[in-house]
PDB file of C-alpha atoms and ligand atoms in Angstrom:
ATOM      1  CA  UNK K 237     -22.686 -24.255   2.311  1.00 90.00           C
ATOM      2  CA  UNK K 238     -20.754 -21.577   4.343  1.00 97.00           C
ATOM      3  CA  UNK K 239     -20.065 -18.367   2.507  1.00 98.00           C
ATOM      4  CA  UNK K 240     -16.212 -19.477   2.640  1.00 98.00           C
ATOM      5  CA  UNK K 241     -16.964 -22.350   1.034  1.00 98.00           C
ATOM      6  CA  UNK K 242     -18.808 -21.008  -1.860  1.00 98.00           C
ATOM      7  CA  UNK K 243     -16.041 -18.436  -2.360  1.00 98.00           C
ATOM      8  CA  UNK K 244     -13.913 -21.174  -2.462  1.00 98.00           C
ATOM      9  CA  UNK K 245     -15.762 -23.130  -4.829  1.00 98.00           C
ATOM     10  CA  UNK K 246     -16.449 -20.590  -7.366  1.00 98.00           C
ATOM     11  CA  UNK K 247     -12.465 -19.844  -7.026  1.00 98.00           C
ATOM     12  CA  UNK K 248     -11.918 -22.722  -8.426  1.00 98.00           C
ATOM     13  CA  UNK K 249     -14.249 -23.457 -10.696  1.00 98.00           C
ATOM     14  CA  UNK K 250     -13.472 -19.631 -12.548  1.00 97.00           C
ATOM     15  CA  UNK K 251      -9.496 -20.360 -11.992  1.00 98.00           C
ATOM     16  CA  UNK K 252      -9.191 -17.138  -9.757  1.00 98.00           C
ATOM     17  CA  UNK K 253      -6.496 -15.943  -7.741  1.00 98.00           C
ATOM     18  CA  UNK K 254      -7.256 -14.193  -4.521  1.00 98.00           C
ATOM     19  CA  UNK K 255      -4.665 -11.140  -3.489  1.00 98.00           C
ATOM     20  CA  UNK K 256      -5.431  -9.206  -0.406  1.00 98.00           C
ATOM     21  CA  UNK K 257      -3.525  -6.361   1.103  1.00 98.00           C
ATOM     22  CA  UNK K 258      -2.305  -6.499   4.490  1.00 98.00           C
ATOM     23  CA  UNK K 259      -5.211  -4.165   5.496  1.00 98.00           C
ATOM     24  CA  UNK K 260      -7.718  -6.338   4.592  1.00 98.00           C
ATOM     25  CA  UNK K 261     -10.589  -7.595   7.268  1.00 98.00           C
ATOM     26  CA  UNK K 262      -9.373 -10.899   8.710  1.00 98.00           C
ATOM     27  CA  UNK K 263     -11.616 -13.155   7.096  1.00 98.00           C
ATOM     28  CA  UNK K 264     -10.624 -11.980   4.099  1.00 98.00           C
ATOM     29  CA  UNK K 265      -7.000 -12.135   4.795  1.00 98.00           C
ATOM     30  CA  UNK K 266      -7.956 -15.854   5.892  1.00 98.00           C
ATOM     31  CA  UNK K 267      -9.585 -17.025   2.594  1.00 98.00           C
ATOM     32  CA  UNK K 268      -6.747 -15.643   0.502  1.00 98.00           C
ATOM     33  CA  UNK K 269      -3.877 -16.878  -1.807  1.00 98.00           C
ATOM     34  CA  UNK K 270      -1.658 -14.138  -0.657  1.00 98.00           C
ATOM     35  CA  UNK K 271      -1.567 -11.294   1.969  1.00 98.00           C
ATOM     36  CA  UNK K 272       1.006  -8.843   1.269  1.00 98.00           C
ATOM     37  CA  UNK K 273       1.795  -5.132   0.989  1.00 98.00           C
ATOM     38  CA  UNK K 274       1.582  -2.897  -1.861  1.00 98.00           C
ATOM     39  CA  UNK K 275       4.846  -4.228  -3.913  1.00 98.00           C
ATOM     40  CA  UNK K 276       4.625  -7.887  -3.173  1.00 98.00           C
ATOM     41  CA  UNK K 277       0.871  -7.924  -4.105  1.00 98.00           C
ATOM     42  CA  UNK K 278       1.802  -5.889  -7.432  1.00 98.00           C
ATOM     43  CA  UNK K 279       5.000  -8.528  -8.165  1.00 97.00           C
ATOM     44  CA  UNK K 280       2.341 -11.488  -7.561  1.00 98.00           C
ATOM     45  CA  UNK K 281      -0.141  -9.862  -9.900  1.00 98.00           C
ATOM     46  CA  UNK K 282       2.628  -9.594 -12.603  1.00 97.00           C
ATOM     47  CA  UNK K 283       3.966 -12.830 -12.497  1.00 97.00           C
ATOM     48  CA  UNK K 284       0.574 -14.743 -12.287  1.00 97.00           C
ATOM     49  CA  UNK K 285       0.622 -17.292 -14.929  1.00 96.00           C
ATOM     50  CA  UNK K 286      -2.069 -19.952 -13.609  1.00 96.00           C
ATOM     51  CA  UNK K 287      -5.144 -17.943 -13.053  1.00 97.00           C
ATOM     52  CA  UNK K 288      -7.409 -16.625 -15.546  1.00 97.00           C
ATOM     53  CA  UNK K 289      -8.577 -14.087 -13.132  1.00 98.00           C
ATOM     54  CA  UNK K 290      -7.181 -12.013 -10.143  1.00 98.00           C
ATOM     55  CA  UNK K 291      -9.619 -10.611  -7.372  1.00 98.00           C
ATOM     56  CA  UNK K 292      -7.617  -8.128  -5.766  1.00 98.00           C
ATOM     57  CA  UNK K 293      -9.021  -7.071  -2.548  1.00 98.00           C
ATOM     58  CA  UNK K 294      -7.787  -3.807  -1.858  1.00 98.00           C
ATOM     59  CA  UNK K 295      -8.232  -0.346  -2.968  1.00 98.00           C
ATOM     60  CA  UNK K 296      -8.512   1.299  -6.974  1.00 98.00           C
ATOM     61  CA  UNK K 297      -4.910   1.641  -7.514  1.00 98.00           C
ATOM     62  CA  UNK K 298      -3.547  -1.633  -6.461  1.00 98.00           C
ATOM     63  CA  UNK K 299      -6.152  -3.294  -8.531  1.00 98.00           C
ATOM     64  CA  UNK K 300      -4.917  -0.660 -11.385  1.00 98.00           C
ATOM     65  CA  UNK K 301      -1.269  -1.679 -11.124  1.00 98.00           C
ATOM     66  CA  UNK K 302      -2.185  -5.333 -11.507  1.00 98.00           C
ATOM     67  CA  UNK K 303      -4.490  -4.605 -14.654  1.00 98.00           C
ATOM     68  CA  UNK K 304      -1.137  -2.638 -15.921  1.00 98.00           C
ATOM     69  CA  UNK K 305       1.253  -5.446 -15.108  1.00 98.00           C
ATOM     70  CA  UNK K 306      -0.528  -8.144 -16.034  1.00 97.00           C
ATOM     71  CA  UNK K 307      -3.081  -7.195 -19.168  1.00 97.00           C
ATOM     72  CA  UNK K 308      -3.788 -10.840 -19.884  1.00 95.00           C
ATOM     73  CA  UNK K 309      -6.183 -11.321 -16.950  1.00 97.00           C
ATOM     74  CA  UNK K 310      -9.069 -10.036 -16.277  1.00 98.00           C
ATOM     75  CA  UNK K 311      -8.457  -7.959 -12.679  1.00 98.00           C
ATOM     76  CA  UNK K 312     -11.577  -7.406 -10.218  1.00 98.00           C
ATOM     77  CA  UNK K 313     -11.983  -5.316  -7.328  1.00 98.00           C
ATOM     78  CA  UNK K 314     -14.808  -6.430  -5.102  1.00 98.00           C
ATOM     79  CA  UNK K 315     -15.463  -3.019  -3.952  1.00 98.00           C
ATOM     80  CA  UNK K 316     -16.333  -0.246  -7.022  1.00 95.00           C
ATOM     81  CA  UNK K 317     -16.122   2.409  -3.972  1.00 96.00           C
ATOM     82  CA  UNK K 318     -12.212   1.560  -2.721  1.00 98.00           C
ATOM     83  CA  UNK K 319     -10.815   4.217  -3.431  1.00 98.00           C
ATOM     84  CA  UNK K 320      -7.748   5.381  -1.500  1.00 98.00           C
ATOM     85  CA  UNK K 321      -8.173   9.140  -1.068  1.00 98.00           C
ATOM     86  CA  UNK K 322      -4.434   9.903  -1.109  1.00 98.00           C
ATOM     87  CA  UNK K 323      -4.604   8.606  -4.740  1.00 98.00           C
ATOM     88  CA  UNK K 324      -6.941  11.229  -5.897  1.00 98.00           C
ATOM     89  CA  UNK K 325      -4.687  13.958  -4.290  1.00 98.00           C
ATOM     90  CA  UNK K 326      -2.617  14.349  -7.161  1.00 98.00           C
ATOM     91  CA  UNK K 327      -3.702  15.224 -11.072  1.00 98.00           C
ATOM     92  CA  UNK K 328      -2.374  15.021 -13.608  1.00 98.00           C
ATOM     93  CA  UNK K 329      -2.617  18.873 -14.503  1.00 98.00           C
ATOM     94  CA  UNK K 330      -0.951  19.297 -10.781  1.00 98.00           C
ATOM     95  CA  UNK K 331       1.843  17.022 -12.228  1.00 98.00           C
ATOM     96  CA  UNK K 332       2.077  18.886 -15.530  1.00 98.00           C
ATOM     97  CA  UNK K 333       1.962  22.323 -13.489  1.00 98.00           C
ATOM     98  CA  UNK K 334       5.306  21.064 -11.326  1.00 98.00           C
ATOM     99  CA  UNK K 335       7.114  19.685 -14.528  1.00 98.00           C
ATOM    100  CA  UNK K 336       6.566  23.180 -16.143  1.00 98.00           C
ATOM    101  CA  UNK K 337       8.319  25.078 -13.061  1.00 98.00           C
ATOM    102  CA  UNK K 338      11.297  22.269 -13.054  1.00 98.00           C
ATOM    103  CA  UNK K 339      11.377  20.682 -16.260  1.00 98.00           C
ATOM    104  CA  UNK K 340      14.668  19.023 -15.746  1.00 98.00           C
ATOM    105  CA  UNK K 341      13.567  17.253 -12.629  1.00 98.00           C
ATOM    106  CA  UNK K 342      12.649  13.409 -12.578  1.00 98.00           C
ATOM    107  CA  UNK K 343       8.991  12.681 -11.087  1.00 98.00           C
ATOM    108  CA  UNK K 344       9.099  10.033  -8.664  1.00 98.00           C
ATOM    109  CA  UNK K 345       5.367   8.795  -7.778  1.00 98.00           C
ATOM    110  CA  UNK K 346       4.426   6.508  -4.891  1.00 98.00           C
ATOM    111  CA  UNK K 347       2.060   3.599  -6.216  1.00 98.00           C
ATOM    112  CA  UNK K 348      -0.756   5.439  -4.446  1.00 98.00           C
ATOM    113  CA  UNK K 349      -1.607   7.227  -7.333  1.00 98.00           C
ATOM    114  CA  UNK K 350      -3.758   6.826 -10.245  1.00 98.00           C
ATOM    115  CA  UNK K 351      -2.548   5.186 -13.293  1.00 98.00           C
ATOM    116  CA  UNK K 352      -2.985   8.370 -15.388  1.00 98.00           C
ATOM    117  CA  UNK K 353      -1.025  10.331 -12.941  1.00 98.00           C
ATOM    118  CA  UNK K 354       1.513   7.164 -13.305  1.00 98.00           C
ATOM    119  CA  UNK K 355       1.601   8.046 -16.651  1.00 98.00           C
ATOM    120  CA  UNK K 356       3.539  11.021 -16.117  1.00 98.00           C
ATOM    121  CA  UNK K 357       6.261  10.199 -14.054  1.00 98.00           C
ATOM    122  CA  UNK K 358       9.633   8.626 -14.373  1.00 98.00           C
ATOM    123  CA  UNK K 359       9.725   5.984 -11.971  1.00 98.00           C
ATOM    124  CA  UNK K 360       7.255   4.549  -9.303  1.00 98.00           C
ATOM    125  CA  UNK K 361       8.184   3.563  -5.648  1.00 98.00           C
ATOM    126  CA  UNK K 362       6.260   2.289  -2.595  1.00 98.00           C
ATOM    127  CA  UNK K 363       6.956   2.476   0.909  1.00 98.00           C
ATOM    128  CA  UNK K 364       9.389  -0.729   0.870  1.00 98.00           C
ATOM    129  CA  UNK K 365      11.703   1.021  -1.341  1.00 98.00           C
ATOM    130  CA  UNK K 366      11.285   4.858  -1.857  1.00 98.00           C
ATOM    131  CA  UNK K 367      14.912   5.311  -0.625  1.00 98.00           C
ATOM    132  CA  UNK K 368      16.468   2.729  -3.121  1.00 98.00           C
ATOM    133  CA  UNK K 369      14.793   4.304  -5.980  1.00 98.00           C
ATOM    134  CA  UNK K 370      15.416   7.887  -5.176  1.00 98.00           C
ATOM    135  CA  UNK K 371      18.962   6.652  -4.356  1.00 98.00           C
ATOM    136  CA  UNK K 372      19.211   4.889  -7.922  1.00 98.00           C
ATOM    137  CA  UNK K 373      18.700   8.547  -9.588  1.00 98.00           C
ATOM    138  CA  UNK K 374      21.274  10.533 -10.898  1.00 98.00           C
ATOM    139  CA  UNK K 375      19.446  13.710  -9.672  1.00 98.00           C
ATOM    140  CA  UNK K 376      20.095  15.670  -6.131  1.00 98.00           C
ATOM    141  CA  UNK K 377      16.534  17.069  -6.366  1.00 98.00           C
ATOM    142  CA  UNK K 378      13.459  14.909  -7.384  1.00 98.00           C
ATOM    143  CA  UNK K 379       9.643  15.664  -7.834  1.00 98.00           C
ATOM    144  CA  UNK K 380       7.975  13.267  -5.668  1.00 98.00           C
ATOM    145  CA  UNK K 381       4.200  12.429  -5.039  1.00 98.00           C
ATOM    146  CA  UNK K 382       1.620  12.611  -3.763  1.00 98.00           C
ATOM    147  CA  UNK K 383       2.314  11.722   0.109  1.00 98.00           C
ATOM    148  CA  UNK K 384       4.535  14.842   1.495  1.00 98.00           C
ATOM    149  CA  UNK K 385       5.307  12.422   4.974  1.00 98.00           C
ATOM    150  CA  UNK K 386       6.729   9.765   2.747  1.00 98.00           C
ATOM    151  CA  UNK K 387       8.750  12.778   0.836  1.00 98.00           C
ATOM    152  CA  UNK K 388      10.390  14.072   3.919  1.00 98.00           C
ATOM    153  CA  UNK K 389      11.082  10.523   5.222  1.00 98.00           C
ATOM    154  CA  UNK K 390      13.048  10.001   1.889  1.00 98.00           C
ATOM    155  CA  UNK K 391      14.714  13.353   2.212  1.00 98.00           C
ATOM    156  CA  UNK K 392      15.922  12.755   5.534  1.00 98.00           C
ATOM    157  CA  UNK K 393      17.093   9.092   4.852  1.00 98.00           C
ATOM    158  CA  UNK K 394      18.857   9.966   1.356  1.00 98.00           C
ATOM    159  CA  UNK K 395      20.106  13.857   1.773  1.00 98.00           C
ATOM    160  CA  UNK K 396      18.576  14.688  -1.419  1.00 98.00           C
ATOM    161  CA  UNK K 397      15.952  17.364  -1.959  1.00 98.00           C
ATOM    162  CA  UNK K 398      12.741  16.071  -2.395  1.00 98.00           C
ATOM    163  CA  UNK K 399      10.152  18.197  -3.600  1.00 98.00           C
ATOM    164  CA  UNK K 400       6.434  17.002  -2.582  1.00 98.00           C
ATOM    165  CA  UNK K 401       3.924  17.226  -5.138  1.00 98.00           C
ATOM    166  CA  UNK K 402       1.419  18.673  -4.245  1.00 98.00           C
ATOM    167  CA  UNK K 403       2.923  20.399  -1.158  1.00 97.00           C
ATOM    168  CA  UNK K 404       0.120  18.949   1.250  1.00 98.00           C
ATOM    169  CA  UNK K 405      -0.770  15.439   0.181  1.00 98.00           C
ATOM    170  CA  UNK K 406      -1.308  12.743   3.162  1.00 98.00           C
ATOM    171  CA  UNK K 407      -3.101   9.651   4.047  1.00 98.00           C
ATOM    172  CA  UNK K 408      -6.283  10.329   6.368  1.00 98.00           C
ATOM    173  CA  UNK K 409      -5.882   7.234   8.190  1.00 98.00           C
ATOM    174  CA  UNK K 410      -2.034   7.802   9.294  1.00 98.00           C
ATOM    175  CA  UNK K 411      -2.575  11.113  10.449  1.00 98.00           C
ATOM    176  CA  UNK K 412      -4.655  10.046  13.035  1.00 98.00           C
ATOM    177  CA  UNK K 413      -1.334   8.910  14.793  1.00 98.00           C
ATOM    178  CA  UNK K 414       0.130  11.120  17.551  1.00 98.00           C
ATOM    179  CA  UNK K 415       3.387  10.726  19.808  1.00 98.00           C
ATOM    180  CA  UNK K 416       1.578  11.402  23.082  1.00 98.00           C
ATOM    181  CA  UNK K 417      -0.790   8.111  22.602  1.00 98.00           C
ATOM    182  CA  UNK K 418       2.033   6.218  22.165  1.00 98.00           C
ATOM    183  CA  UNK K 419       3.974   7.695  25.279  1.00 98.00           C
ATOM    184  CA  UNK K 420       0.796   6.761  26.978  1.00 98.00           C
ATOM    185  CA  UNK K 421       1.096   3.398  26.255  1.00 98.00           C
ATOM    186  CA  UNK K 422       4.598   3.098  26.869  1.00 98.00           C
ATOM    187  CA  UNK K 423       4.529   4.173  30.140  1.00 98.00           C
ATOM    188  CA  UNK K 424       2.184   0.717  30.372  1.00 98.00           C
ATOM    189  CA  UNK K 425       4.082  -1.275  28.372  1.00 98.00           C
ATOM    190  CA  UNK K 426       7.937   0.052  29.078  1.00 98.00           C
ATOM    191  CA  UNK K 427       9.893  -2.584  26.821  1.00 97.00           C
ATOM    192  CA  UNK K 428       7.350  -2.289  23.906  1.00 98.00           C
ATOM    193  CA  UNK K 429       9.440  -1.059  20.590  1.00 98.00           C
ATOM    194  CA  UNK K 430       7.272   0.815  17.970  1.00 98.00           C
ATOM    195  CA  UNK K 431       6.898   0.194  14.402  1.00 98.00           C
ATOM    196  CA  UNK K 432       5.616   3.088  12.179  1.00 99.00           C
ATOM    197  CA  UNK K 433       4.211   3.278   8.689  1.00 98.00           C
ATOM    198  CA  UNK K 434       5.784   6.161   6.671  1.00 98.00           C
ATOM    199  CA  UNK K 435       2.743   7.720   5.899  1.00 98.00           C
ATOM    200  CA  UNK K 436       3.004   9.048   9.429  1.00 98.00           C
ATOM    201  CA  UNK K 437       4.174  12.591  10.702  1.00 98.00           C
ATOM    202  CA  UNK K 438       7.800  13.245  11.285  1.00 98.00           C
ATOM    203  CA  UNK K 439       6.936  13.119  14.793  1.00 98.00           C
ATOM    204  CA  UNK K 440       5.458   9.775  14.936  1.00 98.00           C
ATOM    205  CA  UNK K 441       8.850   8.702  12.887  1.00 98.00           C
ATOM    206  CA  UNK K 442      10.973  10.400  15.704  1.00 98.00           C
ATOM    207  CA  UNK K 443       9.792   8.227  18.138  1.00 98.00           C
ATOM    208  CA  UNK K 444       9.847   4.999  15.993  1.00 98.00           C
ATOM    209  CA  UNK K 445      12.182   1.879  16.636  1.00 98.00           C
ATOM    210  CA  UNK K 446      11.362   0.738  13.081  1.00 98.00           C
ATOM    211  CA  UNK K 447       9.863   2.473  10.092  1.00 98.00           C
ATOM    212  CA  UNK K 448       8.648   0.904   7.065  1.00 98.00           C
ATOM    213  CA  UNK K 449       6.197  -0.719   5.089  1.00 98.00           C
ATOM    214  CA  UNK K 450       3.460  -3.294   6.512  1.00 98.00           C
ATOM    215  CA  UNK K 451       5.340  -6.117   5.301  1.00 98.00           C
ATOM    216  CA  UNK K 452       8.361  -4.897   6.523  1.00 98.00           C
ATOM    217  CA  UNK K 453       7.028  -4.303   9.890  1.00 98.00           C
ATOM    218  CA  UNK K 454       5.585  -8.393   9.862  1.00 98.00           C
ATOM    219  CA  UNK K 455       9.172  -8.959   9.256  1.00 98.00           C
ATOM    220  CA  UNK K 456      10.879  -6.754  11.764  1.00 98.00           C
ATOM    221  CA  UNK K 457       7.915  -7.940  14.389  1.00 98.00           C
ATOM    222  CA  UNK K 458       9.256 -11.665  13.501  1.00 98.00           C
ATOM    223  CA  UNK K 459      12.962 -10.989  13.714  1.00 97.00           C
ATOM    224  CA  UNK K 460      12.640  -8.561  16.999  1.00 96.00           C
ATOM    225  CA  UNK K 461      12.936 -10.104  20.446  1.00 96.00           C
ATOM    226  CA  UNK K 462      10.392  -7.466  22.096  1.00 97.00           C
ATOM    227  CA  UNK K 463       7.341  -9.462  23.124  1.00 98.00           C
ATOM    228  CA  UNK K 464       5.186  -6.231  23.118  1.00 98.00           C
ATOM    229  CA  UNK K 465       4.802  -4.064  19.559  1.00 98.00           C
ATOM    230  CA  UNK K 466       2.981  -0.745  19.394  1.00 98.00           C
ATOM    231  CA  UNK K 467       1.706  -0.663  15.706  1.00 99.00           C
ATOM    232  CA  UNK K 468       1.128   2.723  13.991  1.00 99.00           C
ATOM    233  CA  UNK K 469      -0.512   1.746  10.698  1.00 99.00           C
ATOM    234  CA  UNK K 470      -3.953   0.614   9.536  1.00 98.00           C
ATOM    235  CA  UNK K 471      -5.625  -1.569  11.967  1.00 98.00           C
ATOM    236  CA  UNK K 472      -6.028  -4.752   9.628  1.00 98.00           C
ATOM    237  CA  UNK K 473      -2.077  -5.352   9.831  1.00 98.00           C
ATOM    238  CA  UNK K 474      -2.554  -6.707  13.663  1.00 98.00           C
ATOM    239  CA  UNK K 475      -4.491  -9.493  12.095  1.00 98.00           C
ATOM    240  CA  UNK K 476      -1.495 -10.475  10.440  1.00 98.00           C
ATOM    241  CA  UNK K 477       0.733  -9.854  12.987  1.00 98.00           C
ATOM    242  CA  UNK K 478      -0.853 -11.761  15.393  1.00 98.00           C
ATOM    243  CA  UNK K 479      -1.190 -14.509  13.823  1.00 98.00           C
ATOM    244  CA  UNK K 480       2.696 -15.025  12.600  1.00 98.00           C
ATOM    245  CA  UNK K 481       3.489 -14.340  16.285  1.00 98.00           C
ATOM    246  CA  UNK K 482       1.415 -16.195  18.764  1.00 97.00           C
ATOM    247  CA  UNK K 483       3.413 -15.345  21.846  1.00 95.00           C
ATOM    248  CA  UNK K 484       3.702 -11.752  21.111  1.00 98.00           C
ATOM    249  CA  UNK K 485       1.433  -8.795  21.810  1.00 98.00           C
ATOM    250  CA  UNK K 486       0.566  -6.123  19.356  1.00 98.00           C
ATOM    251  CA  UNK K 487      -1.059  -2.684  20.075  1.00 98.00           C
ATOM    252  CA  UNK K 488      -2.568  -0.271  18.113  1.00 98.00           C
ATOM    253  CA  UNK K 489      -0.850   3.139  18.256  1.00 98.00           C
ATOM    254  CA  UNK K 490      -4.160   4.561  17.890  1.00 98.00           C
ATOM    255  CA  UNK K 491      -7.732   2.026  18.294  1.00 95.00           C
ATOM    256  CA  UNK K 492      -9.736   3.766  15.532  1.00 97.00           C
ATOM    257  CA  UNK K 493      -7.103   3.836  12.858  1.00 98.00           C
ATOM    258  CA  UNK K 494      -8.920   2.361  10.350  1.00 98.00           C
ATOM    259  CA  UNK K 495      -8.921   3.283   6.115  1.00 98.00           C
ATOM    260  CA  UNK K 496     -12.338   3.287   5.502  1.00 98.00           C
ATOM    261  CA  UNK K 497     -11.856   2.486   1.640  1.00 98.00           C
ATOM    262  CA  UNK K 498      -9.637  -0.976   2.329  1.00 98.00           C
ATOM    263  CA  UNK K 499     -12.756  -2.146   4.777  1.00 98.00           C
ATOM    264  CA  UNK K 500     -15.299  -1.588   2.032  1.00 98.00           C
ATOM    265  CA  UNK K 501     -14.374  -4.943   0.970  1.00 98.00           C
ATOM    266  CA  UNK K 502     -16.365  -7.772   2.557  1.00 98.00           C
ATOM    267  CA  UNK K 503     -17.066 -11.532   2.048  1.00 98.00           C
ATOM    268  CA  UNK K 504     -20.122 -11.116   0.427  1.00 98.00           C
ATOM    269  CA  UNK K 505     -18.594  -8.427  -1.719  1.00 98.00           C
ATOM    270  CA  UNK K 506     -15.833 -10.805  -2.722  1.00 98.00           C
ATOM    271  CA  UNK K 507     -18.442 -13.714  -3.333  1.00 98.00           C
ATOM    272  CA  UNK K 508     -20.291 -11.214  -5.842  1.00 98.00           C
ATOM    273  CA  UNK K 509     -17.152 -10.253  -7.217  1.00 98.00           C
ATOM    274  CA  UNK K 510     -16.481 -13.865  -8.285  1.00 98.00           C
ATOM    275  CA  UNK K 511     -19.929 -14.756  -9.200  1.00 98.00           C
ATOM    276  CA  UNK K 512     -20.979 -11.819 -11.171  1.00 98.00           C
ATOM    277  CA  UNK K 513     -17.010 -11.068 -12.516  1.00 98.00           C
ATOM    278  CA  UNK K 514     -17.358  -7.426 -11.263  1.00 98.00           C
ATOM    279  CA  UNK K 515     -15.981  -4.913 -10.994  1.00 98.00           C
ATOM    280  CA  UNK K 516     -13.608  -5.371 -14.239  1.00 98.00           C
ATOM    281  CA  UNK K 517     -10.598  -3.040 -13.655  1.00 98.00           C
ATOM    282  CA  UNK K 518      -9.087  -1.587 -17.059  1.00 98.00           C
ATOM    283  CA  UNK K 519      -6.607   0.798 -17.641  1.00 98.00           C
ATOM    284  CA  UNK K 520      -6.611   2.278 -21.416  1.00 98.00           C
ATOM    285  CA  UNK K 521      -3.610   0.991 -22.974  1.00 97.00           C
ATOM    286  CA  UNK K 522      -1.915   4.400 -23.983  1.00 98.00           C
ATOM    287  CA  UNK K 523      -1.928   4.948 -20.618  1.00 98.00           C
ATOM    288  CA  UNK K 524      -1.123   1.264 -19.127  1.00 98.00           C
ATOM    289  CA  UNK K 525       1.993   1.426 -21.609  1.00 98.00           C
ATOM    290  CA  UNK K 526       3.436   4.588 -19.849  1.00 98.00           C
ATOM    291  CA  UNK K 527       2.218   3.782 -16.198  1.00 98.00           C
ATOM    292  CA  UNK K 528       3.806   0.091 -17.170  1.00 98.00           C
ATOM    293  CA  UNK K 529       7.397   1.504 -17.878  1.00 98.00           C
ATOM    294  CA  UNK K 530       7.427   3.459 -14.402  1.00 98.00           C
ATOM    295  CA  UNK K 531       6.306   0.219 -12.792  1.00 98.00           C
ATOM    296  CA  UNK K 532       8.690  -1.715 -14.242  1.00 98.00           C
ATOM    297  CA  UNK K 533      11.479   0.707 -13.823  1.00 98.00           C
ATOM    298  CA  UNK K 534      10.550   0.189  -9.916  1.00 98.00           C
ATOM    299  CA  UNK K 535      10.877  -3.432 -10.329  1.00 97.00           C
ATOM    300  CA  UNK K 536      14.422  -3.351 -12.199  1.00 96.00           C
ATOM    301  CA  UNK K 537      15.884  -1.209  -9.361  1.00 93.00           C
ATOM    302  CA  UNK K 538      14.373  -2.838  -6.208  1.00 87.00           C
ATOM    303  CA  UNK K 539      13.935  -6.951  -5.183  1.00 69.00           C
TER     304      UNK K 539
HETATM  305  P1  LIG U 250       2.109  -0.587   1.729  1.00 65.65           P
HETATM  306  O1  LIG U 250       2.926  -0.820   0.619  1.00 65.65           O
HETATM  307  O2  LIG U 250       3.354  -0.674   3.215  1.00 65.65           O
HETATM  308  O3  LIG U 250       1.366  -1.927   2.177  1.00 65.65           O
HETATM  309  O4  LIG U 250       1.143   0.337   2.218  1.00 65.65           O
HETATM  310  C1  LIG U 250       0.050   0.717   1.439  1.00 65.65           C
HETATM  311  C2  LIG U 250      -0.915   1.951   2.038  1.00 65.65           C
HETATM  312  O5  LIG U 250      -1.663   1.982   1.380  1.00 65.65           O
HETATM  313  C3  LIG U 250      -0.487   2.285   2.915  1.00 65.65           C
HETATM  314  O6  LIG U 250      -1.298   3.277   3.608  1.00 65.65           O
HETATM  315 FE1  LIG U 251      -5.279   5.014   1.085  1.00 65.65          FE
HETATM  316 FE2  LIG U 251      -4.203   5.897   3.336  1.00 65.65          FE
HETATM  317 FE3  LIG U 251      -6.216   3.785   3.028  1.00 65.65          FE
HETATM  318 FE4  LIG U 251      -3.421   3.679   2.536  1.00 65.65          FE
HETATM  319  S1  LIG U 251      -4.219   3.804   4.636  1.00 65.65           S
HETATM  320  S2  LIG U 251      -5.116   3.184   1.128  1.00 65.65           S
HETATM  321  S3  LIG U 251      -2.887   5.629   1.854  1.00 65.65           S
HETATM  322  S4  LIG U 251      -6.371   6.020   2.586  1.00 65.65           S
END
C-alpha cells in the first residue's frame, strides 16, 4: 500500500481532518482536506464539527490556535520541532515591560505568537486582516508585535502610530527577499506583476504590485490578467499558485526562500502522527481562555 493511501485510510478510520498551511510540501498539500493561510485555517479548525481529530500540518502557533479555538478536538502537530522563530521573539516578560511603559495603549498581536503571549493582548490579527483590526480600535497609538515589518506596513496603511514590540521582530525567511533580485527578474519578464508578503521589508513592499497574506496572493493571481507573477513569500505557495493557474508562470523572487520549520512536516511524519496520535498540542485552560478572547475578537471584526 502506498504511503498516501495508508494516510488516507488512517484518516478515515480515526475520523481525522488534515489542515495544511500554504507553505507545506506539495505532497502534503495534495493529501490535505484544506489548504490555506493562517486566518482560513484557524476558522476551519474553529468550525470543525465532524472530525474527532485535527492534524495541523504547519507550525506550533497555528496548531495552538486550533487547540484554543476548538478545545473539544484532539489537535496534532506532525513535527514537534516545527516552531516559528518569529513567534519565539515575543515573550510574556517583554509584553509586560511595554505595558508598564504604555499602560493605556491596546496590545495587538500577530497570530504568529505563542498562546502565552496571546493571553496578554487585547486582540489578535493575521497578515490578511491587520489593517482592519487596527482600524477597528478606538486608539491612535497601538503596541504591536512581534513582526516589525508588518507593524510598519500597518502604520503606513492606517496612519496610526504603531509601536513594534519587540523593536526588532522579524521572519528570517521573508528577510531573504531583496529588491535587487526582483529588478533582475523584471528585466527578463518586464510584464510580470510582483506579489509581496507584508513580512518582507519596506523596500520590497515599495516595489510590489500587491501586498497580502498567502491566500490573498492566490486570489490576486487568479483575478489578475498578468501571465507572469513574481512571488515574494515562502516557496511552498508556488505549488498552489501553479496548480490553480495552469496557464500562468510563477517565479520565486529569491530561489532559496524556504521556511525550514514549515518543511519539517513530511508525509512520513503525517503518517506517524495519525498512527500514534502525536504530537498532541494542548494549551492550559487559564491561558487558553484569555488567548481565545483575543482570537474571537479578531473574528468578530473580520469576515
Ligand atoms: P499567512 O497568514 O499569510 O499564510 O502567513 C503566515 C506566515 O507564517 C507567513 O510567514
Ligand atoms: Fe514563521 Fe516566517 Fe516560517 Fe512564517 S515563514 S512560519 S513567519 S518563520
